[in-house]
JSON list of C-alpha atoms in Angstrom, two decimals:
[
{"chain": "A", "resi": 1, "resn": "THR", "atom": "CA", "xyz": [20.12, 6.84, -82.30]},
{"chain": "A", "resi": 2, "resn": "GLN", "atom": "CA", "xyz": [20.06, 10.52, -83.23]},
{"chain": "A", "resi": 3, "resn": "LEU", "atom": "CA", "xyz": [20.62, 11.32, -86.90]},
{"chain": "A", "resi": 4, "resn": "LEU", "atom": "CA", "xyz": [21.63, 14.81, -85.84]},
{"chain": "A", "resi": 5, "resn": "GLU", "atom": "CA", "xyz": [23.61, 15.58, -82.69]},
{"chain": "A", "resi": 6, "resn": "GLN", "atom": "CA", "xyz": [23.83, 19.03, -81.13]},
{"chain": "A", "resi": 7, "resn": "SER", "atom": "CA", "xyz": [26.31, 20.35, -78.57]},
{"chain": "A", "resi": 8, "resn": "PRO", "atom": "CA", "xyz": [26.31, 21.61, -76.01]},
{"chain": "A", "resi": 9, "resn": "GLN", "atom": "CA", "xyz": [22.91, 20.52, -74.76]},
{"chain": "A", "resi": 10, "resn": "PHE", "atom": "CA", "xyz": [22.71, 23.45, -72.32]},
{"chain": "A", "resi": 11, "resn": "LEU", "atom": "CA", "xyz": [24.59, 26.74, -72.27]},
{"chain": "A", "resi": 12, "resn": "SER", "atom": "CA", "xyz": [24.33, 29.59, -69.78]},
{"chain": "A", "resi": 13, "resn": "ILE", "atom": "CA", "xyz": [26.40, 32.70, -70.43]},
{"chain": "A", "resi": 14, "resn": "GLN", "atom": "CA", "xyz": [26.62, 36.34, -69.44]},
{"chain": "A", "resi": 15, "resn": "GLU", "atom": "CA", "xyz": [25.33, 39.09, -71.67]},
{"chain": "A", "resi": 16, "resn": "GLY", "atom": "CA", "xyz": [28.07, 40.27, -74.06]},
{"chain": "A", "resi": 17, "resn": "GLU", "atom": "CA", "xyz": [29.87, 36.93, -74.33]},
{"chain": "A", "resi": 18, "resn": "ASN", "atom": "CA", "xyz": [30.39, 35.05, -77.58]},
{"chain": "A", "resi": 19, "resn": "LEU", "atom": "CA", "xyz": [29.31, 31.45, -78.09]},
{"chain": "A", "resi": 20, "resn": "THR", "atom": "CA", "xyz": [29.24, 28.70, -80.67]},
{"chain": "A", "resi": 21, "resn": "VAL", "atom": "CA", "xyz": [26.86, 25.76, -80.89]},
{"chain": "A", "resi": 22, "resn": "TYR", "atom": "CA", "xyz": [27.34, 22.76, -83.10]},
{"chain": "A", "resi": 23, "resn": "CYS", "atom": "CA", "xyz": [25.22, 20.40, -85.16]},
{"chain": "A", "resi": 24, "resn": "ASN", "atom": "CA", "xyz": [26.85, 17.16, -86.30]},
{"chain": "A", "resi": 25, "resn": "SER", "atom": "CA", "xyz": [25.94, 14.04, -88.21]},
{"chain": "A", "resi": 26, "resn": "SER", "atom": "CA", "xyz": [27.59, 11.10, -89.92]},
{"chain": "A", "resi": 27, "resn": "SER", "atom": "CA", "xyz": [25.17, 11.59, -92.81]},
{"chain": "A", "resi": 28, "resn": "VAL", "atom": "CA", "xyz": [25.31, 14.03, -95.70]},
{"chain": "A", "resi": 29, "resn": "PHE", "atom": "CA", "xyz": [22.48, 16.54, -95.95]},
{"chain": "A", "resi": 30, "resn": "SER", "atom": "CA", "xyz": [21.30, 18.40, -99.01]},
{"chain": "A", "resi": 31, "resn": "SER", "atom": "CA", "xyz": [20.44, 21.38, -96.83]},
{"chain": "A", "resi": 32, "resn": "LEU", "atom": "CA", "xyz": [20.40, 22.30, -93.19]},
{"chain": "A", "resi": 33, "resn": "GLN", "atom": "CA", "xyz": [18.28, 24.77, -91.31]},
{"chain": "A", "resi": 34, "resn": "TRP", "atom": "CA", "xyz": [18.56, 26.49, -87.93]},
{"chain": "A", "resi": 35, "resn": "TYR", "atom": "CA", "xyz": [15.44, 27.34, -85.92]},
{"chain": "A", "resi": 36, "resn": "ARG", "atom": "CA", "xyz": [14.97, 29.16, -82.64]},
{"chain": "A", "resi": 37, "resn": "GLN", "atom": "CA", "xyz": [12.17, 28.25, -80.27]},
{"chain": "A", "resi": 38, "resn": "GLU", "atom": "CA", "xyz": [11.03, 30.37, -77.37]},
{"chain": "A", "resi": 39, "resn": "PRO", "atom": "CA", "xyz": [9.10, 28.85, -74.44]},
{"chain": "A", "resi": 40, "resn": "GLY", "atom": "CA", "xyz": [5.47, 28.13, -75.26]},
{"chain": "A", "resi": 41, "resn": "GLU", "atom": "CA", "xyz": [5.89, 28.74, -78.98]},
{"chain": "A", "resi": 42, "resn": "GLY", "atom": "CA", "xyz": [6.70, 26.82, -82.12]},
{"chain": "A", "resi": 43, "resn": "PRO", "atom": "CA", "xyz": [10.16, 26.98, -83.75]},
{"chain": "A", "resi": 44, "resn": "VAL", "atom": "CA", "xyz": [10.90, 29.86, -86.11]},
{"chain": "A", "resi": 45, "resn": "LEU", "atom": "CA", "xyz": [13.36, 29.59, -89.00]},
{"chain": "A", "resi": 46, "resn": "LEU", "atom": "CA", "xyz": [16.61, 31.57, -88.71]},
{"chain": "A", "resi": 47, "resn": "VAL", "atom": "CA", "xyz": [18.51, 30.41, -91.80]},
{"chain": "A", "resi": 48, "resn": "THR", "atom": "CA", "xyz": [18.87, 27.73, -94.46]},
{"chain": "A", "resi": 49, "resn": "VAL", "atom": "CA", "xyz": [22.30, 26.65, -95.76]},
{"chain": "A", "resi": 50, "resn": "VAL", "atom": "CA", "xyz": [22.57, 24.51, -98.88]},
{"chain": "A", "resi": 51, "resn": "THR", "atom": "CA", "xyz": [26.17, 24.66, -100.16]},
{"chain": "A", "resi": 52, "resn": "GLY", "atom": "CA", "xyz": [29.15, 22.98, -98.47]},
{"chain": "A", "resi": 53, "resn": "GLY", "atom": "CA", "xyz": [31.34, 25.64, -96.86]},
{"chain": "A", "resi": 54, "resn": "GLU", "atom": "CA", "xyz": [28.59, 28.24, -97.04]},
{"chain": "A", "resi": 55, "resn": "VAL", "atom": "CA", "xyz": [28.62, 31.02, -94.44]},
{"chain": "A", "resi": 56, "resn": "LYS", "atom": "CA", "xyz": [25.57, 33.16, -93.75]},
{"chain": "A", "resi": 57, "resn": "LYS", "atom": "CA", "xyz": [25.26, 36.10, -91.39]},
{"chain": "A", "resi": 58, "resn": "LEU", "atom": "CA", "xyz": [22.12, 37.35, -89.69]},
{"chain": "A", "resi": 59, "resn": "LYS", "atom": "CA", "xyz": [23.06, 40.40, -87.62]},
{"chain": "A", "resi": 60, "resn": "ARG", "atom": "CA", "xyz": [25.10, 38.97, -84.70]},
{"chain": "A", "resi": 61, "resn": "LEU", "atom": "CA", "xyz": [24.52, 35.36, -85.77]},
{"chain": "A", "resi": 62, "resn": "THR", "atom": "CA", "xyz": [26.92, 33.57, -88.14]},
{"chain": "A", "resi": 63, "resn": "PHE", "atom": "CA", "xyz": [26.00, 30.19, -89.59]},
{"chain": "A", "resi": 64, "resn": "GLN", "atom": "CA", "xyz": [28.38, 27.84, -91.36]},
{"chain": "A", "resi": 65, "resn": "PHE", "atom": "CA", "xyz": [27.71, 24.63, -93.28]},
{"chain": "A", "resi": 66, "resn": "GLY", "atom": "CA", "xyz": [30.57, 22.13, -93.25]},
{"chain": "A", "resi": 67, "resn": "ASP", "atom": "CA", "xyz": [32.45, 21.43, -96.46]},
{"chain": "A", "resi": 68, "resn": "ALA", "atom": "CA", "xyz": [31.21, 17.83, -96.48]},
{"chain": "A", "resi": 69, "resn": "ARG", "atom": "CA", "xyz": [27.62, 18.93, -95.65]},
{"chain": "A", "resi": 70, "resn": "LYS", "atom": "CA", "xyz": [27.59, 16.76, -92.52]},
{"chain": "A", "resi": 71, "resn": "ASP", "atom": "CA", "xyz": [27.81, 19.46, -89.89]},
{"chain": "A", "resi": 72, "resn": "SER", "atom": "CA", "xyz": [27.02, 23.08, -89.12]},
{"chain": "A", "resi": 73, "resn": "SER", "atom": "CA", "xyz": [27.79, 25.71, -86.52]},
{"chain": "A", "resi": 74, "resn": "LEU", "atom": "CA", "xyz": [26.03, 28.77, -85.17]},
{"chain": "A", "resi": 75, "resn": "HIS", "atom": "CA", "xyz": [28.16, 31.53, -83.67]},
{"chain": "A", "resi": 76, "resn": "ILE", "atom": "CA", "xyz": [26.58, 34.38, -81.70]},
{"chain": "A", "resi": 77, "resn": "THR", "atom": "CA", "xyz": [28.61, 37.51, -81.05]},
{"chain": "A", "resi": 78, "resn": "ALA", "atom": "CA", "xyz": [27.91, 39.66, -77.99]},
{"chain": "A", "resi": 79, "resn": "ALA", "atom": "CA", "xyz": [24.95, 37.60, -76.81]},
{"chain": "A", "resi": 80, "resn": "GLN", "atom": "CA", "xyz": [21.90, 39.43, -75.51]},
{"chain": "A", "resi": 81, "resn": "PRO", "atom": "CA", "xyz": [19.07, 38.23, -73.23]},
{"chain": "A", "resi": 82, "resn": "GLY", "atom": "CA", "xyz": [16.78, 38.24, -76.27]},
{"chain": "A", "resi": 83, "resn": "ASP", "atom": "CA", "xyz": [18.90, 35.43, -77.74]},
{"chain": "A", "resi": 84, "resn": "THR", "atom": "CA", "xyz": [17.66, 33.09, -75.00]},
{"chain": "A", "resi": 85, "resn": "GLY", "atom": "CA", "xyz": [15.87, 30.07, -76.40]},
{"chain": "A", "resi": 86, "resn": "LEU", "atom": "CA", "xyz": [16.18, 26.57, -77.80]},
{"chain": "A", "resi": 87, "resn": "TYR", "atom": "CA", "xyz": [18.28, 26.43, -80.97]},
{"chain": "A", "resi": 88, "resn": "LEU", "atom": "CA", "xyz": [17.39, 23.53, -83.24]},
{"chain": "A", "resi": 89, "resn": "CYS", "atom": "CA", "xyz": [19.19, 22.35, -86.33]},
{"chain": "A", "resi": 90, "resn": "ALA", "atom": "CA", "xyz": [17.20, 20.48, -88.94]},
{"chain": "A", "resi": 91, "resn": "GLY", "atom": "CA", "xyz": [18.54, 18.51, -91.88]},
{"chain": "A", "resi": 92, "resn": "LEU", "atom": "CA", "xyz": [17.11, 17.32, -95.15]},
{"chain": "A", "resi": 93, "resn": "LYS", "atom": "CA", "xyz": [18.62, 14.16, -96.61]},
{"chain": "A", "resi": 94, "resn": "THR", "atom": "CA", "xyz": [18.68, 13.83, -100.36]},
{"chain": "A", "resi": 95, "resn": "SER", "atom": "CA", "xyz": [16.91, 10.47, -100.22]},
{"chain": "A", "resi": 96, "resn": "TYR", "atom": "CA", "xyz": [14.02, 11.71, -98.09]},
{"chain": "A", "resi": 97, "resn": "ASP", "atom": "CA", "xyz": [11.39, 14.36, -98.46]},
{"chain": "A", "resi": 98, "resn": "LYS", "atom": "CA", "xyz": [11.11, 15.24, -94.79]},
{"chain": "A", "resi": 99, "resn": "VAL", "atom": "CA", "xyz": [13.17, 17.25, -92.34]},
{"chain": "A", "resi": 100, "resn": "ILE", "atom": "CA", "xyz": [14.76, 15.69, -89.26]},
{"chain": "A", "resi": 101, "resn": "PHE", "atom": "CA", "xyz": [15.46, 17.82, -86.20]},
{"chain": "A", "resi": 102, "resn": "GLY", "atom": "CA", "xyz": [18.33, 17.59, -83.76]},
{"chain": "A", "resi": 103, "resn": "PRO", "atom": "CA", "xyz": [17.72, 17.57, -79.98]},
{"chain": "A", "resi": 104, "resn": "GLY", "atom": "CA", "xyz": [18.52, 21.27, -79.61]},
{"chain": "A", "resi": 105, "resn": "THR", "atom": "CA", "xyz": [20.80, 23.53, -77.58]},
{"chain": "A", "resi": 106, "resn": "SER", "atom": "CA", "xyz": [19.10, 25.41, -74.77]},
{"chain": "A", "resi": 107, "resn": "LEU", "atom": "CA", "xyz": [20.73, 28.84, -74.44]},
{"chain": "A", "resi": 108, "resn": "SER", "atom": "CA", "xyz": [20.26, 31.16, -71.50]},
{"chain": "A", "resi": 109, "resn": "VAL", "atom": "CA", "xyz": [21.80, 34.65, -71.63]},
{"chain": "A", "resi": 110, "resn": "ILE", "atom": "CA", "xyz": [21.98, 36.28, -68.23]},
{"chain": "A", "resi": 111, "resn": "PRO", "atom": "CA", "xyz": [21.75, 40.09, -68.06]},
{"chain": "B", "resi": 1, "resn": "ASN", "atom": "CA", "xyz": [-2.41, 35.84, -91.63]},
{"chain": "B", "resi": 2, "resn": "ALA", "atom": "CA", "xyz": [-3.57, 32.70, -89.81]},
{"chain": "B", "resi": 3, "resn": "GLY", "atom": "CA", "xyz": [-0.73, 30.41, -90.99]},
{"chain": "B", "resi": 4, "resn": "VAL", "atom": "CA", "xyz": [-0.89, 27.05, -89.21]},
{"chain": "B", "resi": 5, "resn": "THR", "atom": "CA", "xyz": [-3.70, 26.69, -86.69]},
{"chain": "B", "resi": 6, "resn": "GLN", "atom": "CA", "xyz": [-3.98, 23.74, -84.33]},
{"chain": "B", "resi": 7, "resn": "THR", "atom": "CA", "xyz": [-6.56, 22.91, -81.70]},
{"chain": "B", "resi": 8, "resn": "PRO", "atom": "CA", "xyz": [-6.98, 22.30, -78.85]},
{"chain": "B", "resi": 9, "resn": "LYS", "atom": "CA", "xyz": [-4.24, 24.27, -77.08]},
{"chain": "B", "resi": 10, "resn": "PHE", "atom": "CA", "xyz": [-4.45, 22.17, -73.93]},
{"chain": "B", "resi": 11, "resn": "ARG", "atom": "CA", "xyz": [-6.03, 18.81, -73.20]},
{"chain": "B", "resi": 12, "resn": "ILE", "atom": "CA", "xyz": [-5.99, 16.26, -70.40]},
{"chain": "B", "resi": 13, "resn": "LEU", "atom": "CA", "xyz": [-6.84, 12.70, -71.36]},
{"chain": "B", "resi": 14, "resn": "LYS", "atom": "CA", "xyz": [-7.36, 9.61, -69.27]},
{"chain": "B", "resi": 15, "resn": "ILE", "atom": "CA", "xyz": [-5.46, 6.44, -70.14]},
{"chain": "B", "resi": 16, "resn": "GLY", "atom": "CA", "xyz": [-7.30, 4.57, -72.89]},
{"chain": "B", "resi": 17, "resn": "GLN", "atom": "CA", "xyz": [-9.26, 7.56, -74.19]},
{"chain": "B", "resi": 18, "resn": "SER", "atom": "CA", "xyz": [-8.99, 8.71, -77.79]},
{"chain": "B", "resi": 19, "resn": "MET", "atom": "CA", "xyz": [-8.85, 12.16, -79.30]},
{"chain": "B", "resi": 20, "resn": "THR", "atom": "CA", "xyz": [-8.04, 14.07, -82.46]},
{"chain": "B", "resi": 21, "resn": "LEU", "atom": "CA", "xyz": [-5.71, 17.05, -82.70]},
{"chain": "B", "resi": 22, "resn": "GLN", "atom": "CA", "xyz": [-6.89, 19.31, -85.48]},
{"chain": "B", "resi": 23, "resn": "CYS", "atom": "CA", "xyz": [-4.53, 21.18, -87.81]},
{"chain": "B", "resi": 24, "resn": "THR", "atom": "CA", "xyz": [-5.30, 23.49, -90.70]},
{"chain": "B", "resi": 25, "resn": "GLN", "atom": "CA", "xyz": [-3.13, 25.78, -92.81]},
{"chain": "B", "resi": 26, "resn": "ASP", "atom": "CA", "xyz": [-4.12, 28.55, -95.18]},
{"chain": "B", "resi": 27, "resn": "MET", "atom": "CA", "xyz": [-0.87, 28.88, -97.14]},
{"chain": "B", "resi": 28, "resn": "ASN", "atom": "CA", "xyz": [-1.72, 26.25, -99.77]},
{"chain": "B", "resi": 29, "resn": "HIS", "atom": "CA", "xyz": [1.30, 24.16, -98.71]},
{"chain": "B", "resi": 30, "resn": "ASN", "atom": "CA", "xyz": [1.49, 20.62, -99.99]},
{"chain": "B", "resi": 31, "resn": "TYR", "atom": "CA", "xyz": [3.75, 19.40, -97.18]},
{"chain": "B", "resi": 32, "resn": "MET", "atom": "CA", "xyz": [2.36, 18.98, -93.67]},
{"chain": "B", "resi": 33, "resn": "TYR", "atom": "CA", "xyz": [3.86, 17.40, -90.56]},
{"chain": "B", "resi": 34, "resn": "TRP", "atom": "CA", "xyz": [3.13, 16.38, -87.03]},
{"chain": "B", "resi": 35, "resn": "TYR", "atom": "CA", "xyz": [5.96, 16.54, -84.48]},
{"chain": "B", "resi": 36, "resn": "ARG", "atom": "CA", "xyz": [6.04, 15.85, -80.78]},
{"chain": "B", "resi": 37, "resn": "GLN", "atom": "CA", "xyz": [8.39, 17.54, -78.34]},
{"chain": "B", "resi": 38, "resn": "ASP", "atom": "CA", "xyz": [9.10, 16.14, -74.92]},
{"chain": "B", "resi": 39, "resn": "PRO", "atom": "CA", "xyz": [10.31, 18.51, -72.15]},
{"chain": "B", "resi": 40, "resn": "GLY", "atom": "CA", "xyz": [13.75, 19.92, -72.91]},
{"chain": "B", "resi": 41, "resn": "MET", "atom": "CA", "xyz": [14.04, 17.90, -76.08]},
{"chain": "B", "resi": 42, "resn": "GLY", "atom": "CA", "xyz": [13.97, 18.47, -79.80]},
{"chain": "B", "resi": 43, "resn": "LEU", "atom": "CA", "xyz": [11.24, 17.54, -82.23]},
{"chain": "B", "resi": 44, "resn": "LYS", "atom": "CA", "xyz": [10.39, 13.99, -83.25]},
{"chain": "B", "resi": 45, "resn": "LEU", "atom": "CA", "xyz": [8.50, 13.50, -86.51]},
{"chain": "B", "resi": 46, "resn": "ILE", "atom": "CA", "xyz": [5.33, 11.45, -86.05]},
{"chain": "B", "resi": 47, "resn": "TYR", "atom": "CA", "xyz": [3.74, 11.52, -89.52]},
{"chain": "B", "resi": 48, "resn": "TYR", "atom": "CA", "xyz": [4.03, 13.66, -92.59]},
{"chain": "B", "resi": 49, "resn": "SER", "atom": "CA", "xyz": [2.19, 14.23, -95.85]},
{"chain": "B", "resi": 50, "resn": "VAL", "atom": "CA", "xyz": [3.40, 15.53, -99.19]},
{"chain": "B", "resi": 51, "resn": "GLY", "atom": "CA", "xyz": [-0.10, 16.15, -100.53]},
{"chain": "B", "resi": 52, "resn": "ALA", "atom": "CA", "xyz": [-3.77, 15.35, -100.19]},
{"chain": "B", "resi": 53, "resn": "GLY", "atom": "CA", "xyz": [-4.34, 11.61, -99.98]},
{"chain": "B", "resi": 54, "resn": "ILE", "atom": "CA", "xyz": [-0.67, 10.85, -99.24]},
{"chain": "B", "resi": 55, "resn": "THR", "atom": "CA", "xyz": [0.71, 10.18, -95.76]},
{"chain": "B", "resi": 56, "resn": "ASP", "atom": "CA", "xyz": [3.82, 8.47, -94.44]},
{"chain": "B", "resi": 57, "resn": "LYS", "atom": "CA", "xyz": [5.33, 7.49, -91.12]},
{"chain": "B", "resi": 58, "resn": "GLY", "atom": "CA", "xyz": [8.02, 9.51, -89.43]},
{"chain": "B", "resi": 59, "resn": "GLU", "atom": "CA", "xyz": [10.33, 8.52, -86.57]},
{"chain": "B", "resi": 60, "resn": "VAL", "atom": "CA", "xyz": [7.71, 7.80, -83.87]},
{"chain": "B", "resi": 61, "resn": "PRO", "atom": "CA", "xyz": [4.36, 6.81, -85.48]},
{"chain": "B", "resi": 62, "resn": "ASN", "atom": "CA", "xyz": [3.22, 4.12, -83.04]},
{"chain": "B", "resi": 63, "resn": "GLY", "atom": "CA", "xyz": [-0.03, 5.00, -81.27]},
{"chain": "B", "resi": 64, "resn": "TYR", "atom": "CA", "xyz": [-1.03, 7.64, -83.81]},
{"chain": "B", "resi": 65, "resn": "ASN", "atom": "CA", "xyz": [-2.92, 7.87, -87.07]},
{"chain": "B", "resi": 66, "resn": "VAL", "atom": "CA", "xyz": [-3.36, 10.64, -89.62]},
{"chain": "B", "resi": 67, "resn": "SER", "atom": "CA", "xyz": [-5.41, 11.43, -92.68]},
{"chain": "B", "resi": 68, "resn": "ARG", "atom": "CA", "xyz": [-5.08, 14.07, -95.39]},
{"chain": "B", "resi": 69, "resn": "SER", "atom": "CA", "xyz": [-8.34, 14.45, -97.27]},
{"chain": "B", "resi": 70, "resn": "THR", "atom": "CA", "xyz": [-7.71, 18.09, -98.22]},
{"chain": "B", "resi": 71, "resn": "THR", "atom": "CA", "xyz": [-4.66, 20.28, -98.77]},
{"chain": "B", "resi": 72, "resn": "GLU", "atom": "CA", "xyz": [-5.61, 22.44, -95.78]},
{"chain": "B", "resi": 73, "resn": "ASP", "atom": "CA", "xyz": [-6.26, 19.86, -93.05]},
{"chain": "B", "resi": 74, "resn": "PHE", "atom": "CA", "xyz": [-4.05, 17.24, -91.41]},
{"chain": "B", "resi": 75, "resn": "PRO", "atom": "CA", "xyz": [-5.64, 15.84, -88.22]},
{"chain": "B", "resi": 76, "resn": "LEU", "atom": "CA", "xyz": [-3.69, 13.60, -85.84]},
{"chain": "B", "resi": 77, "resn": "ARG", "atom": "CA", "xyz": [-5.61, 10.83, -84.09]},
{"chain": "B", "resi": 78, "resn": "LEU", "atom": "CA", "xyz": [-4.52, 9.31, -80.78]},
{"chain": "B", "resi": 79, "resn": "GLU", "atom": "CA", "xyz": [-6.08, 5.93, -80.11]},
{"chain": "B", "resi": 80, "resn": "LEU", "atom": "CA", "xyz": [-5.95, 4.39, -76.61]},
{"chain": "B", "resi": 81, "resn": "ALA", "atom": "CA", "xyz": [-3.95, 7.21, -75.03]},
{"chain": "B", "resi": 82, "resn": "ALA", "atom": "CA", "xyz": [-0.96, 6.22, -72.88]},
{"chain": "B", "resi": 83, "resn": "PRO", "atom": "CA", "xyz": [1.12, 8.26, -70.39]},
{"chain": "B", "resi": 84, "resn": "SER", "atom": "CA", "xyz": [4.06, 8.04, -72.84]},
{"chain": "B", "resi": 85, "resn": "GLN", "atom": "CA", "xyz": [2.04, 10.25, -75.20]},
{"chain": "B", "resi": 86, "resn": "THR", "atom": "CA", "xyz": [2.16, 13.15, -72.75]},
{"chain": "B", "resi": 87, "resn": "SER", "atom": "CA", "xyz": [3.96, 15.77, -74.80]},
{"chain": "B", "resi": 88, "resn": "VAL", "atom": "CA", "xyz": [3.64, 18.98, -76.77]},
{"chain": "B", "resi": 89, "resn": "TYR", "atom": "CA", "xyz": [2.45, 18.39, -80.32]},
{"chain": "B", "resi": 90, "resn": "PHE", "atom": "CA", "xyz": [3.32, 20.70, -83.19]},
{"chain": "B", "resi": 91, "resn": "CYS", "atom": "CA", "xyz": [1.68, 20.74, -86.58]},
{"chain": "B", "resi": 92, "resn": "ALA", "atom": "CA", "xyz": [3.67, 22.33, -89.40]},
{"chain": "B", "resi": 93, "resn": "SER", "atom": "CA", "xyz": [3.51, 22.96, -93.12]},
{"chain": "B", "resi": 94, "resn": "SER", "atom": "CA", "xyz": [5.84, 23.95, -95.92]},
{"chain": "B", "resi": 95, "resn": "ARG", "atom": "CA", "xyz": [6.41, 24.06, -99.64]},
{"chain": "B", "resi": 96, "resn": "PRO", "atom": "CA", "xyz": [8.67, 21.23, -100.93]},
{"chain": "B", "resi": 97, "resn": "VAL", "atom": "CA", "xyz": [11.51, 20.90, -98.45]},
{"chain": "B", "resi": 98, "resn": "ASP", "atom": "CA", "xyz": [14.07, 19.83, -101.04]},
{"chain": "B", "resi": 99, "resn": "ARG", "atom": "CA", "xyz": [14.31, 23.49, -102.00]},
{"chain": "B", "resi": 100, "resn": "GLY", "atom": "CA", "xyz": [15.16, 24.57, -98.46]},
{"chain": "B", "resi": 101, "resn": "ASN", "atom": "CA", "xyz": [11.77, 26.14, -97.89]},
{"chain": "B", "resi": 102, "resn": "THR", "atom": "CA", "xyz": [10.72, 27.34, -94.45]},
{"chain": "B", "resi": 103, "resn": "ILE", "atom": "CA", "xyz": [8.69, 25.03, -92.25]},
{"chain": "B", "resi": 104, "resn": "TYR", "atom": "CA", "xyz": [5.93, 27.00, -90.54]},
{"chain": "B", "resi": 105, "resn": "PHE", "atom": "CA", "xyz": [4.81, 25.74, -87.15]},
{"chain": "B", "resi": 106, "resn": "GLY", "atom": "CA", "xyz": [1.59, 26.07, -85.23]},
{"chain": "B", "resi": 107, "resn": "GLU", "atom": "CA", "xyz": [1.61, 27.23, -81.64]},
{"chain": "B", "resi": 108, "resn": "GLY", "atom": "CA", "xyz": [1.52, 23.73, -80.18]},
{"chain": "B", "resi": 109, "resn": "SER", "atom": "CA", "xyz": [-0.95, 21.54, -78.32]},
{"chain": "B", "resi": 110, "resn": "TRP", "atom": "CA", "xyz": [-0.12, 20.52, -74.76]},
{"chain": "B", "resi": 111, "resn": "LEU", "atom": "CA", "xyz": [-1.42, 17.01, -74.06]},
{"chain": "B", "resi": 112, "resn": "THR", "atom": "CA", "xyz": [-1.33, 15.27, -70.69]},
{"chain": "B", "resi": 113, "resn": "VAL", "atom": "CA", "xyz": [-2.38, 11.63, -70.30]},
{"chain": "B", "resi": 114, "resn": "VAL", "atom": "CA", "xyz": [-3.20, 10.61, -66.73]}
]
């Protein structure tokens, strides 16, 4: 069973559209991170959220951590082809000292 | 700015062979990890280490072994390779994760077992 679930699994949209991807769990996390991975490369950190209800913005990307610290969302405004990649959420549980990754959302932005 | 370096980049193994994936980092990070990623999937934690001499199992440790004799190096050993171990392997390192620190990944090692 997955500790972290992500939806949708795959998403294909036209350039300029908006989208939201979700990361959900039944567990509480002390912090949650979002990474983007391009083909043939390792994941690269986009953001870390640590406070329930926290919202962080990174240019056209908006990240939110749920109030109960069990879920998170990533919203992209006016998607561009350069946003194409695998988006992974990763959570740290307070009782562990390691990070667990979700299965990822594969995003394709068509010009 | 080497970061996390892992070798080899590509390897083909026959069933039953053994090999070691090498990983070294130059950022003086205490935490190191090995993940595997199957096609179209996320990352599964194999083993991790919070410092030299300390290792612990992750989600999918069966068929693998690790050692951490120095802060810099964290090799992953595959004994008796099986087709189920065909995957992309990522080594990573970080400062203590309980402070939300970034995990830095290597470029990956593509392993095929035939």
